[in-house]
XYZ file of C-alpha atoms in Angstrom:
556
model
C -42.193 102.274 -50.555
C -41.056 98.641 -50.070
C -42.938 97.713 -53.692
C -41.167 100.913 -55.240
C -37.783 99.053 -54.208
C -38.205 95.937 -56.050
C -39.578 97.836 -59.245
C -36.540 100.860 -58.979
C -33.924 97.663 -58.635
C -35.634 95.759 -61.388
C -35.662 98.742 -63.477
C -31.983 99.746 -62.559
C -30.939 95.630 -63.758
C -32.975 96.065 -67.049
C -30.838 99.784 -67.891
C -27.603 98.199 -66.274
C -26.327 97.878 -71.110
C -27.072 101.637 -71.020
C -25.402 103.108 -67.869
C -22.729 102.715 -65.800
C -23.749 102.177 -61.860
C -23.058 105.128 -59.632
C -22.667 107.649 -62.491
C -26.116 109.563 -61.921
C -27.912 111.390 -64.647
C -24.994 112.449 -66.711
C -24.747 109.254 -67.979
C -27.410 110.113 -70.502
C -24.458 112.394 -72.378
C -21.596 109.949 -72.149
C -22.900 106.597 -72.656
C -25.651 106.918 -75.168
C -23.707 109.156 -77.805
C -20.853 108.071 -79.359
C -17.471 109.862 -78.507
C -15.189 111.631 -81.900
C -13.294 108.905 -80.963
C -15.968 105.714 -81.355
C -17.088 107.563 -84.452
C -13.329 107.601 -85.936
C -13.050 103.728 -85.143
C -15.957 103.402 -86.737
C -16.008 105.354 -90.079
C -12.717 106.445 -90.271
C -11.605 104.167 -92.371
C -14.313 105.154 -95.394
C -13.600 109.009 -94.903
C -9.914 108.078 -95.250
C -10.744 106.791 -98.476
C -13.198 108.980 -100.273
C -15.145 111.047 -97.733
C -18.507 109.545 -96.944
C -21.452 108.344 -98.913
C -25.243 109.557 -98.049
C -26.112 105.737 -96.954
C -22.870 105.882 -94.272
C -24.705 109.123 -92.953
C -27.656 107.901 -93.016
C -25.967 104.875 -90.963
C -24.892 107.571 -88.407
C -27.946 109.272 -87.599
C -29.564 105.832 -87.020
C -26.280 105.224 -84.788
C -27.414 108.779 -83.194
C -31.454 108.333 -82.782
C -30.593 105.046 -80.916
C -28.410 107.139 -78.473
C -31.289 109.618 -78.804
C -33.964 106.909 -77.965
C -31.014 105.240 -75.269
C -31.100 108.913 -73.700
C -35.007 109.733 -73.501
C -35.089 106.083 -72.226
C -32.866 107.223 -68.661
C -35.061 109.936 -68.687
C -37.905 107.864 -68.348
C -36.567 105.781 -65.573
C -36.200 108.965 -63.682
C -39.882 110.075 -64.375
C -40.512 106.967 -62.747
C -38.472 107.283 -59.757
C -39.749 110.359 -59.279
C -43.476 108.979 -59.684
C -42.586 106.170 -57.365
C -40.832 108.260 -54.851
C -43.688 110.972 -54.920
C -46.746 109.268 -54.949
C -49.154 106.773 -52.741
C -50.983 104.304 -54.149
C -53.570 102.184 -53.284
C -52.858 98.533 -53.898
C -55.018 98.283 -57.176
C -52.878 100.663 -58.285
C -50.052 98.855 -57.486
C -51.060 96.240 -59.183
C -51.632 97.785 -61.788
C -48.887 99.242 -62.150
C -46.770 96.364 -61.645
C -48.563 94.749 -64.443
C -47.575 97.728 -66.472
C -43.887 97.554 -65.485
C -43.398 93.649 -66.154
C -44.853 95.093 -69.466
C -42.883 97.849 -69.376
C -39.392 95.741 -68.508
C -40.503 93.203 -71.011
C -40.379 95.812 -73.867
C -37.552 97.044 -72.585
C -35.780 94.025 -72.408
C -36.763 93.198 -76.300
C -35.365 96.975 -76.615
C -32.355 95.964 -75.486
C -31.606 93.193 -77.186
C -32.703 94.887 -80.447
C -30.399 97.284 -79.682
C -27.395 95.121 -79.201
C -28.283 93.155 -82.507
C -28.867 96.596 -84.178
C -25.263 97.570 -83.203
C -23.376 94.643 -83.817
C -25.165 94.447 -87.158
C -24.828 98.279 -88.048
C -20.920 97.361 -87.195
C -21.585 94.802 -89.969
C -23.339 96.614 -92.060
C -20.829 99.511 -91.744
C -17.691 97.303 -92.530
C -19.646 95.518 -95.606
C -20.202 98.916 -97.172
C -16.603 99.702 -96.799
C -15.447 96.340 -98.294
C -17.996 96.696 -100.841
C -16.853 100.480 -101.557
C -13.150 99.414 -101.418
C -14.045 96.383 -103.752
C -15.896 99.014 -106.183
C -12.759 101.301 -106.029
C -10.233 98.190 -106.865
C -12.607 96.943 -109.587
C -12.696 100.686 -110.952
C -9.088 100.814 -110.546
C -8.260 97.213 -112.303
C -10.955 98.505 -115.091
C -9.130 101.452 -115.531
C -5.664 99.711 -115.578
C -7.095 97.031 -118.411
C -7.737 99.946 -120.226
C -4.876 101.497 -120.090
C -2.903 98.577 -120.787
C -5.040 97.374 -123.852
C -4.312 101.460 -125.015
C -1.067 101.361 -124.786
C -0.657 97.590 -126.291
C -2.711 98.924 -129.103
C -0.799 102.221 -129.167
C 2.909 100.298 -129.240
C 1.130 97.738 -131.662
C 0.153 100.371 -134.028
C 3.588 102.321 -133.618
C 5.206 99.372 -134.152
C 3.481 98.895 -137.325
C 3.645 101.996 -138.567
C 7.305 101.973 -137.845
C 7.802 98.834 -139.911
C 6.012 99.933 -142.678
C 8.277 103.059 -143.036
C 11.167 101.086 -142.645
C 9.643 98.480 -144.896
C 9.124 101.253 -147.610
C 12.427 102.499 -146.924
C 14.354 99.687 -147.622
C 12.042 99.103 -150.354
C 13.018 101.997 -151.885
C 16.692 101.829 -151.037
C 16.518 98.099 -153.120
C 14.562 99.694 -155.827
C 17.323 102.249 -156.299
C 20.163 99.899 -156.081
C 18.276 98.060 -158.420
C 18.040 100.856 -160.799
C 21.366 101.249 -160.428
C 22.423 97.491 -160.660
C 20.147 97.796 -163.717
C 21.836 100.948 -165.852
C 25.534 98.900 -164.141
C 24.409 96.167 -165.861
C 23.097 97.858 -169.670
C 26.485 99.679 -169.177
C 28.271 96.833 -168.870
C 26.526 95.135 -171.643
C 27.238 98.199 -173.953
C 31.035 98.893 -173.124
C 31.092 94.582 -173.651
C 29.356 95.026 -176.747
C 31.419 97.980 -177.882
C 34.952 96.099 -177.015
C 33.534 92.989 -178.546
C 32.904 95.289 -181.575
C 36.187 96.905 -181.313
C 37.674 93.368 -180.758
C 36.414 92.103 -183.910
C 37.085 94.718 -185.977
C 40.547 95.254 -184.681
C 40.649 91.625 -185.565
C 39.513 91.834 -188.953
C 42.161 94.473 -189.487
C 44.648 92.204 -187.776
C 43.841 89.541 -190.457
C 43.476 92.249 -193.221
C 46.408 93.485 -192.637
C 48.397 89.933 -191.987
C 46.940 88.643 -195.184
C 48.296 92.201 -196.727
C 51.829 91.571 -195.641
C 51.966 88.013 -196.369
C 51.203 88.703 -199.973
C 53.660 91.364 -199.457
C 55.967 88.957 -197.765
C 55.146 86.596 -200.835
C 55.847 89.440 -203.289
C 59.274 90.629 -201.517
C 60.003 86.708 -201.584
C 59.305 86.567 -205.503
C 61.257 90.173 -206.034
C 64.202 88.477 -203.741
C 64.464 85.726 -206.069
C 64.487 87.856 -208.890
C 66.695 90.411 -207.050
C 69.062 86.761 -205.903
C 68.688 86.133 -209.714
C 69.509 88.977 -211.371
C 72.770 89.484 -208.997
C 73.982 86.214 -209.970
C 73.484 87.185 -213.582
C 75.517 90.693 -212.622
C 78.006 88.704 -210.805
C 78.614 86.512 -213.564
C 78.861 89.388 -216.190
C 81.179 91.390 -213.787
C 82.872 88.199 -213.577
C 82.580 88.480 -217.593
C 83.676 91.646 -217.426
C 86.574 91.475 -215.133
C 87.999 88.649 -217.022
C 86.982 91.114 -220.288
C 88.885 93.584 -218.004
C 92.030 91.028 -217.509
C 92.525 89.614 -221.260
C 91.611 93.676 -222.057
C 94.496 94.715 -219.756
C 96.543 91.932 -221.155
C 95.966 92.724 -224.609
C 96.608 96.636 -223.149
C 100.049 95.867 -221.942
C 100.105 93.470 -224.943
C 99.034 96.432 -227.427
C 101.107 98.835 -225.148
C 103.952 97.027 -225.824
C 103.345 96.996 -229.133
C 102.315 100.274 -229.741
C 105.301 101.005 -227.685
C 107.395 99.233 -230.006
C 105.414 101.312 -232.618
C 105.764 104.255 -231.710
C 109.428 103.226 -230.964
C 109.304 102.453 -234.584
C 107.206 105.699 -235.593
C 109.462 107.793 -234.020
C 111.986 106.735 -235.862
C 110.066 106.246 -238.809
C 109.137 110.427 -238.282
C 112.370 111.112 -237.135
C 113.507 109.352 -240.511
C 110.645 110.581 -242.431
C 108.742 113.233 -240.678
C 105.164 111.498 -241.177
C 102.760 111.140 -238.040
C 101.952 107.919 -236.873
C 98.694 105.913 -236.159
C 99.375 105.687 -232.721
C 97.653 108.014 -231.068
C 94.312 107.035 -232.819
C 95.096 104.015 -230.940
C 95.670 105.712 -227.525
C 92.318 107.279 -227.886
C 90.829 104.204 -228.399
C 92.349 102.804 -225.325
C 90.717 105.706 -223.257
C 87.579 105.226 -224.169
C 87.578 101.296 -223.110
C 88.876 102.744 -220.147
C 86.350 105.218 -219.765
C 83.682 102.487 -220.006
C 85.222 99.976 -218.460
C 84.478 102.518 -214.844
C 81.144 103.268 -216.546
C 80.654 99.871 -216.040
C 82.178 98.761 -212.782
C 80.601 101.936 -211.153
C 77.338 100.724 -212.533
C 77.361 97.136 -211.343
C 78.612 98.909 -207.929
C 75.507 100.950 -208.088
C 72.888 98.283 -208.705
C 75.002 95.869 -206.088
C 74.410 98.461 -203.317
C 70.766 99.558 -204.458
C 70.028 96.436 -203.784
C 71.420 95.676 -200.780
C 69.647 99.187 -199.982
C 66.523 97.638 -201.096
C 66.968 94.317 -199.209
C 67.771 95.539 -196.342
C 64.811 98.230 -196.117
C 62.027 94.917 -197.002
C 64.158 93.091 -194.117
C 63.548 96.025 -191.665
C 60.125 96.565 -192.476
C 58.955 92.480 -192.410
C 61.244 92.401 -188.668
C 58.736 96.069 -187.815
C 55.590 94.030 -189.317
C 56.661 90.769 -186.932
C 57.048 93.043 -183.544
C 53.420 94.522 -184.648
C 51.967 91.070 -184.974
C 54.103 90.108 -181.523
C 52.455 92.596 -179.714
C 48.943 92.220 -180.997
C 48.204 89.292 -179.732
C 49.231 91.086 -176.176
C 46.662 93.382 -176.710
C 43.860 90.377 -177.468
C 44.898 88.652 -174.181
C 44.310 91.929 -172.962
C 40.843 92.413 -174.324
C 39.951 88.878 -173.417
C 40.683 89.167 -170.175
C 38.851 92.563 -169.530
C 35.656 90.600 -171.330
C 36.212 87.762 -168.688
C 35.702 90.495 -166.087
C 32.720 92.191 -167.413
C 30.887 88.823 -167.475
C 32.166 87.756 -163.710
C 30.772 91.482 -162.912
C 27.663 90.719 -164.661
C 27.042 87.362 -162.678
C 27.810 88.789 -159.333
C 25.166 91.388 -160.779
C 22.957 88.330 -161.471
C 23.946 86.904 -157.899
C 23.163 90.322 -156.306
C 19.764 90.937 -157.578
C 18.556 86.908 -156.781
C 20.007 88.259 -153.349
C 17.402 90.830 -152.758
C 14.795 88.600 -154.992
C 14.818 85.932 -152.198
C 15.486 89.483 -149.601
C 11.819 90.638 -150.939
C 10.429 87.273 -150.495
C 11.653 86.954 -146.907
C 10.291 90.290 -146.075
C 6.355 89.101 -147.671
C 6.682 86.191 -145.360
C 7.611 88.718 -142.316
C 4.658 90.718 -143.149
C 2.261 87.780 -143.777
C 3.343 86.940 -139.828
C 3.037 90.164 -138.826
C -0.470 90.220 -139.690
C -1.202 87.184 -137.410
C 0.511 88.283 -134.410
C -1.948 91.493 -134.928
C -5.067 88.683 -134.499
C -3.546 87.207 -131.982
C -3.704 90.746 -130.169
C -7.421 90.761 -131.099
C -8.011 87.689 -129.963
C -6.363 88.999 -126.718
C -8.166 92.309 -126.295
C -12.134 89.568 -126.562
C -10.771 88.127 -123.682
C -10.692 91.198 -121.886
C -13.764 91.864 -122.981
C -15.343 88.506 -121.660
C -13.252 89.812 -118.236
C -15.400 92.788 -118.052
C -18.709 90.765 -119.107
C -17.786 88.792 -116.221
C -17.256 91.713 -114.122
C -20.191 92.730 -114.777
C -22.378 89.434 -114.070
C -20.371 89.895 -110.766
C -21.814 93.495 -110.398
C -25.612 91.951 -111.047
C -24.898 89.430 -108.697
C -24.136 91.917 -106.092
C -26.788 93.676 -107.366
C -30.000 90.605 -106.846
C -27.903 90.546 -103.147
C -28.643 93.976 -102.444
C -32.632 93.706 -102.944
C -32.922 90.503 -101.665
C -31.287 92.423 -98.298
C -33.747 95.250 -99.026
C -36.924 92.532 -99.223
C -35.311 90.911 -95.653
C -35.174 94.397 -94.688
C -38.995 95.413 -95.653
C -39.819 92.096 -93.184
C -38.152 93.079 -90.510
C -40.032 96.874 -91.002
C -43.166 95.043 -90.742
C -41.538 93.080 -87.666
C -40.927 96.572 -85.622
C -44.548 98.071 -87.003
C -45.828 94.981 -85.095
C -43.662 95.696 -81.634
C -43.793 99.622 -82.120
C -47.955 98.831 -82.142
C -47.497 96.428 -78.876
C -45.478 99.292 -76.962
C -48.294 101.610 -78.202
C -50.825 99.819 -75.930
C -48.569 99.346 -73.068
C -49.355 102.964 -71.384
C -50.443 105.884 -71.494
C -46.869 106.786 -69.898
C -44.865 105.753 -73.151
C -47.208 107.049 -75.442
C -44.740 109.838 -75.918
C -42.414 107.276 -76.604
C -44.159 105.585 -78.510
C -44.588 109.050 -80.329
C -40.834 108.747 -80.635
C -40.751 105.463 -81.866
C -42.868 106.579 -84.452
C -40.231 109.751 -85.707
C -37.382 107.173 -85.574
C -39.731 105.235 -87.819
C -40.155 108.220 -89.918
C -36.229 108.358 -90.075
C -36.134 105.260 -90.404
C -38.625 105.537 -93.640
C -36.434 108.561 -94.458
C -33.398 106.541 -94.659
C -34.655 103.850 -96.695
C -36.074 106.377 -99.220
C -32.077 107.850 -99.316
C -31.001 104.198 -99.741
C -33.247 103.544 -102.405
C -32.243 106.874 -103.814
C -28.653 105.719 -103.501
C -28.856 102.106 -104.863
C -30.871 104.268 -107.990
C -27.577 106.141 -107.996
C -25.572 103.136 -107.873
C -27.416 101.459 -110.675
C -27.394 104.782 -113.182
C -23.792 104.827 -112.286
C -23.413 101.353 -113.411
C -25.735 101.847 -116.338
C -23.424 104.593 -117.271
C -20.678 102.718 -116.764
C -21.600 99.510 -118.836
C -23.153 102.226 -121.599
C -19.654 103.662 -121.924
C -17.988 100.363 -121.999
C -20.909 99.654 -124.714
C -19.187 102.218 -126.522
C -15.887 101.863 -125.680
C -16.094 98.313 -127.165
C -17.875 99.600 -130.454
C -14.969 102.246 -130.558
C -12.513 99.136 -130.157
C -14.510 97.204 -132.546
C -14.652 100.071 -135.134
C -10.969 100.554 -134.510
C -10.786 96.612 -135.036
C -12.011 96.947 -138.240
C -10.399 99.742 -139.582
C -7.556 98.131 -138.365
C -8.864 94.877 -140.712
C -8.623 96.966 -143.241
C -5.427 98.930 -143.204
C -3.845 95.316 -142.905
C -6.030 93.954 -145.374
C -4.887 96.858 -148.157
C -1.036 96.711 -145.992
C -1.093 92.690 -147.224
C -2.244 93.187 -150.635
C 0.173 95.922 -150.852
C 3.165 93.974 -149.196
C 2.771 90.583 -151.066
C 6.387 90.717 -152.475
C 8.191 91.661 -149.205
C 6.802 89.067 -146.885
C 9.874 86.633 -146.206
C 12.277 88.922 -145.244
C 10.118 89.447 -141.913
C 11.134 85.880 -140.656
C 14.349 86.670 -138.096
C 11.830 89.709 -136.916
C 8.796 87.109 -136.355
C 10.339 85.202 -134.345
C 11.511 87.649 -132.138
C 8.059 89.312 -132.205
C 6.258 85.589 -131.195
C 9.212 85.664 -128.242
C 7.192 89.163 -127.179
C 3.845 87.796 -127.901
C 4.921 84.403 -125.568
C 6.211 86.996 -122.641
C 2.578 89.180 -123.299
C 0.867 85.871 -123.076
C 2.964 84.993 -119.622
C 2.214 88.503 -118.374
C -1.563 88.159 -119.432
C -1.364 84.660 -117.713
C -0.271 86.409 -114.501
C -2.857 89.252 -114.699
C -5.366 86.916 -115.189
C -4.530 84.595 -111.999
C -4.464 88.065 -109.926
C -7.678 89.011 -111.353
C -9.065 85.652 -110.441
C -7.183 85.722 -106.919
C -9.210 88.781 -106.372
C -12.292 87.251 -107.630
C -11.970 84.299 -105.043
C -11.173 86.738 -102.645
C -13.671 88.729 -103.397
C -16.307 85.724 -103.313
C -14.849 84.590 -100.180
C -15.207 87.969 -98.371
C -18.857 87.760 -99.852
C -20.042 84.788 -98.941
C -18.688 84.800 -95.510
C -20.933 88.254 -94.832
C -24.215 86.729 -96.742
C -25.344 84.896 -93.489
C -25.194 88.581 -91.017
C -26.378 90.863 -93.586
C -29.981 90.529 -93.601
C -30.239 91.291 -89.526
C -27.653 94.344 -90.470
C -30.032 95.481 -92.387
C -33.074 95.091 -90.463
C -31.336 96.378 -87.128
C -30.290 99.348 -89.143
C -33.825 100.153 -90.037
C -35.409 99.620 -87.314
C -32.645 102.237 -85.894
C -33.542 104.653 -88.697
């Protein structure tokens, strides 16, 4: 028993990774499986995430066959106690069967170390398919948030658009009603000017009708005055005639009254002598009727006097009524002048007013002519998001060539264990049930590979799909793009006489395209912070990956 002592210590040292001393057989249930707890650590981060993927189970059961294989492995050590402690050899057998332990702890020892290196790189493995599922999930996630954003920039574009076109039309219309309106102002003005100009001139030609009318009636009372001034001088001078008539008449009255009083004086006597009648009452009759038309005539020259005076007086009145008129006509031409002067200043402010919204319409072509190259500026905006994603996806091949060239390192190391699973195979009889083991882990193993095979298929139809639906996303964009083309195309042709009033509105629309720009300037460094990360994070796990790979399938 003093050569089983060496061999049970020797094979207790080579086990010491898998047990802890003094524990006994139970060990094989609480070292070599992995506690809720050690499996938490380890992929609780992914099922926090998004549950787990078929290549993280498959990662598991490789994590459990090893604590399988770990297991049957303590089992065989206490086979072979039990052989050692139970049995008597010879020394040929010893011999022999110290050869076949050195073998034995040799392959062990390679086991171990394989295992180690499996673990650590199945660790590695494990966190690179987290960082590369978290990396897919973020790149999903900023895909999905470009798209979004270049939706809603196209949505707010085209909204803002379409709102400017309806206010466009609106105040289109509103200026082709005012200038209507301005329009039948202005022929309304023109006809009320031309109709007091009319009015004007015809009142005029009746003012100098009518002034030429009295001045030859002016002329005419002037000529009849003179005649009238004439023929009372010539009544003046025969009443003056006829007074004096009237004087030397009265004196010869009082003379022939005096002398028909001395007559009579004498015919009374003459009849008182006589009693004849005398001749002077013939002569007293006589005297009556000079009288008589000596009244007839001073009541005539009274009458004419004061009929014309009458006369006079009425031309004087109606030449002082004919003066106010023309006084107060020349009022009402100020008048009319004046109201002229103010049609015309209304019809230049008119003029003015309509130049106004001339230069108004011009501005607002100008706006629209600017409007149309902020809208490629957006284009040219939305291609570089599209050259993102192309280099997204480049990043995604890359990743891609990474993943098989793993898979050829990973094919190597297959052949690698074939060779050391075939070495253990002629080691002993004793481990050809291991050996039969080896050779279901390999089967696992085999089974896992198909599943990641299966998976990276999945992976690359996913990505396919993907890239075919950005395919047609970008057709739809670029169909949208030239529908787009066109509505502005027809919006332009149809807009040509509004363009400069967009100016003020440009310029505050290039102060929104600048801050878009600034924003797409910051995007862009946080997309290419990421990338760096994401190539830093890459390239530091290139070197390990390969053995992670291996170690995992030679665990499978």
């Amino acid at each position: 028993m003093s050569s089983e002592d060496p061999f049970q210590d020797s094979l207790d040292d080579d086990l010491d990774c898998f047990s802890e001393p003094g524990r006994g057989s139970r060990i094989r249930s609480s070292v070599y499986t992995k506690t809720p707890e050690m499996e938490s650590n380890c992929y609780g981060d992914y099922g926090a995430t998004g549950g787990k993927s078929p290549l993280m189970k498959t990662l598991m059961d490789a994590e459990a066959a090893a604590n399988s294989a770990a297991v049957q492995l303590m089992s065989f050590k206490e086979i072979l106690e039990d052989d050692f402690a139970d049995s008597r050899h010879s020394a040929s057998d010893n011999r022999r069967m110290s050869r076949q332990r050195g073998l034995l702890l040799e392959k062990l020892e390679v086991f171990k170390r394989i295992n180690k290196s499996v673990r650590q790189q199945l660790q590695d493995l494990q966190d690179a398919e987290a960082s590369r599922m978290e990396t897919d999930k973020h790149i999903d996630l900023l895909l999905k948030k470009l798209t979004q954003a270049e939706c809603d920039n196209l949505d707010v574009q085209l909204a803002e658009a379409c709102s400017e076109r309806d206010t466009w039309r609106r105040q289109q219309e509103q200026k082709t009603n005012a200038r209507i309106l301005l329009d039948a102002q202005i022929g309304l003005l023109k006809g009320q000017i031309a109709d007091i100009t009319a009015k004007l001139q015809k009142e005029s030609d009746e003012f100098t009708a009518a002034n030429e009318v009295l001045l030859l009636k002016v002329e005419k009372l002037y000529a009849e005055n003179g005649d009238i001034g004439l023929e009372n001088a010539t009544l003046k001078a025969s009443i003056v005639e006829l007074e004096l008539q009237l004087v030397h008449s009265k004196a010869a009255l009082k003379e022939e009254s005096a002398v028909s009083q001395e007559r009579n004086d004498q015919a009374e006597q003459y009849q008182s002598q006589a009693g004849i009648p005398h001749p002077t009452t013939q002569l007293q009759l006589e005297v009556e009727d000079l009288k008589m038309k000596l009244d007839g005539f001073l009541r005539e020259a009274e009458n004419t006097r004061e009929g014309r005076d009458a006369e006079v007086k009425k031309v004087r009145l109606e030449l002082e009524g004919r003066v106010r008129e023309l006084e107060e006509y020349p009022e009402l031409l100020g008048t009319a002048e004046q109201s002229l002067a103010e049609c015309q200043d209304n019809l230049r402010r008119s003029e003015k007013r309509c130049a106004d919204k001339a230069e108004a319409i011009r501005q607002l072509q100008v706006k629209v002519e600017r409007q149309g190259e902020k809208t490629r500026s957006s284009m040219d905006m939305k291609e570089s998001i599209h050259e993102a994603n192309s280099q997204l996806r480049q990043k995604w091949e890359a990743l891609q060539r990474q993943m098989e060239e793993l898979h050829g390192e990973n094919q190597e190391l297959v052949r690698r264990l074939a060779g050391q699973e075939e070495s253990l195979h002629y080691s002993s009889r004793q481990l050809e049930q291991r050996s039969a083991d080896c050779q279901a882990l390999n089967r696992q193993l085999e089974a896992a590979v198909a599943d990641v095979r299966q998976q990276v298929s999945k992976v690359k139809d996913k990505a396919a799909s993907r890239e075919s639906s950005l395919q047609t996303r970008i057709l739809e964009l670029e169909a949208e793009k030239s529908r787009r083309e066109n509505e502005l195309k027809h919006m332009k042709q149809s807009k040509q006489s509004a363009e400069k009033q967009f100016e003020v509105r440009l310029k505050d629309l290039q102060l929104s395209l600048d801050q878009s720009k600034s924003h797409k300037q910051s995007i862009q460094n946080y997309v290419d912070f990421l990338k760096n990360s994401y190539a830093t994070m890459f390239d530091e796990g290139l070197p390990q990956a390969p053995s992670s790979f291996g170690s995992s399938y030679f665990l499978k």
